[in-house]
Amino acid sequence: WIFPGSSVHEELQNFSSAGIDNRAALRAATSTAAAFLGEAGQWGVIEPGARADLLLVDDDPLEDLSSLSRPVMVIAGGAVHDRGALDALLHARREAMADDRPPGEWDTEEPPPCDCIRSGSMSIVLGGADSGRFDYRHTAIEGGMVRVDERLEVAIRRRETSVVVDADLGLVSAEVHQTNLFGQETWSIARTENGYRADIREVDGHVTVTQAPGPLVPSDAIIETMAPLLAADPTERGLTGASVRLGELSQVEGHLAVEEADGVTRITVEWKHADQPSSVCSTVATDGCLIEIEQLTQAGTRVLRPLDRESEDAE
């Protein structure tokens, strides 16, 4: 597993152990990594116009790479954090992730009084083991639109999403907040006259603004419970979706397949994301409630099942 932060230091030490000199190892972790991702000059260098993300240490990393794991100051997104501030941030993040908030309580603002179409709580099963919880609710709002709220909690990661789609399932707006041990990342997507604008604030405070043409339906990169809405038109068809990958809003092509059998509808959507294609198969009951969501990931098959079903299986 690769964990942001600690894994970088471990990989640098692995480079050194393999005989790579410290200067080359530092370049691999900074300017060379940026060039590989097509972002040369944007980060990984100290020059005008690049991200103001700097690490200050007491000792020379060319002599001892481990000094990088003992920063005396970090400048992230132009904000200066000395050692005391860094320790305070770490303490606050540990307390936030240890939050024992009762299940079902949402951080996001409650929608105005209106009709709740469906809602549920699901267990996340990865590799055969229970790895987290997923909650969702679909609410009818004025103008024939639907608001979709989702919350995912897995180990040290929490994500809350609020999306509005129109009567044709076109994306109207989206707000996404992701929190982990290292901070919070937020996405704000709004429909404009020419398509969509996304403002994405990363953990270090850096904001990227990107645009995409429209109209687009939300892909699985934005919300995971589109299946009940898609089931209203159970015909096989192509989809053009909105996706956020690698900090940018983009257009992604997808294909929807529908199978109706045994009183349920199975919706399979395959998305051709640039970095990693995905396949999501959702089983929907006749009342529109989700029975199961199965997604193929790099770590294996990820399955979401209703918590009440999990309890019945255990009995």
Short mmCIF file of N, CA and C in Angstrom, two decimals, residues 2 75 87 128 176 205 225:
data_model
loop_
_atom_site.label_atom_id
_atom_site.label_comp_id
_atom_site.label_asym_id
_atom_site.label_seq_id
_atom_site.Cartn_x
_atom_site.Cartn_y
_atom_site.Cartn_z
N ILE A 2 0.40 2.31 -0.69
CA ILE A 2 1.12 3.57 -0.76
C ILE A 2 0.34 4.61 0.05
N ILE A 75 6.20 24.99 3.85
CA ILE A 75 5.44 26.04 3.16
C ILE A 75 4.56 25.32 2.16
N ASP A 87 2.98 20.24 14.38
CA ASP A 87 2.56 19.32 15.44
C ASP A 87 1.10 19.55 15.82
N GLY A 128 -13.33 -9.32 0.70
CA GLY A 128 -14.05 -10.20 1.61
C GLY A 128 -14.16 -9.69 3.03
N VAL A 176 -18.01 18.42 -3.09
CA VAL A 176 -17.37 17.22 -2.56
C VAL A 176 -16.32 17.63 -1.54
N GLY A 205 -3.78 23.37 -0.18
CA GLY A 205 -4.38 24.69 -0.38
C GLY A 205 -4.33 25.17 -1.81
N THR A 225 -24.35 6.45 -6.59
CA THR A 225 -25.71 5.91 -6.55
C THR A 225 -26.60 6.46 -7.66
#
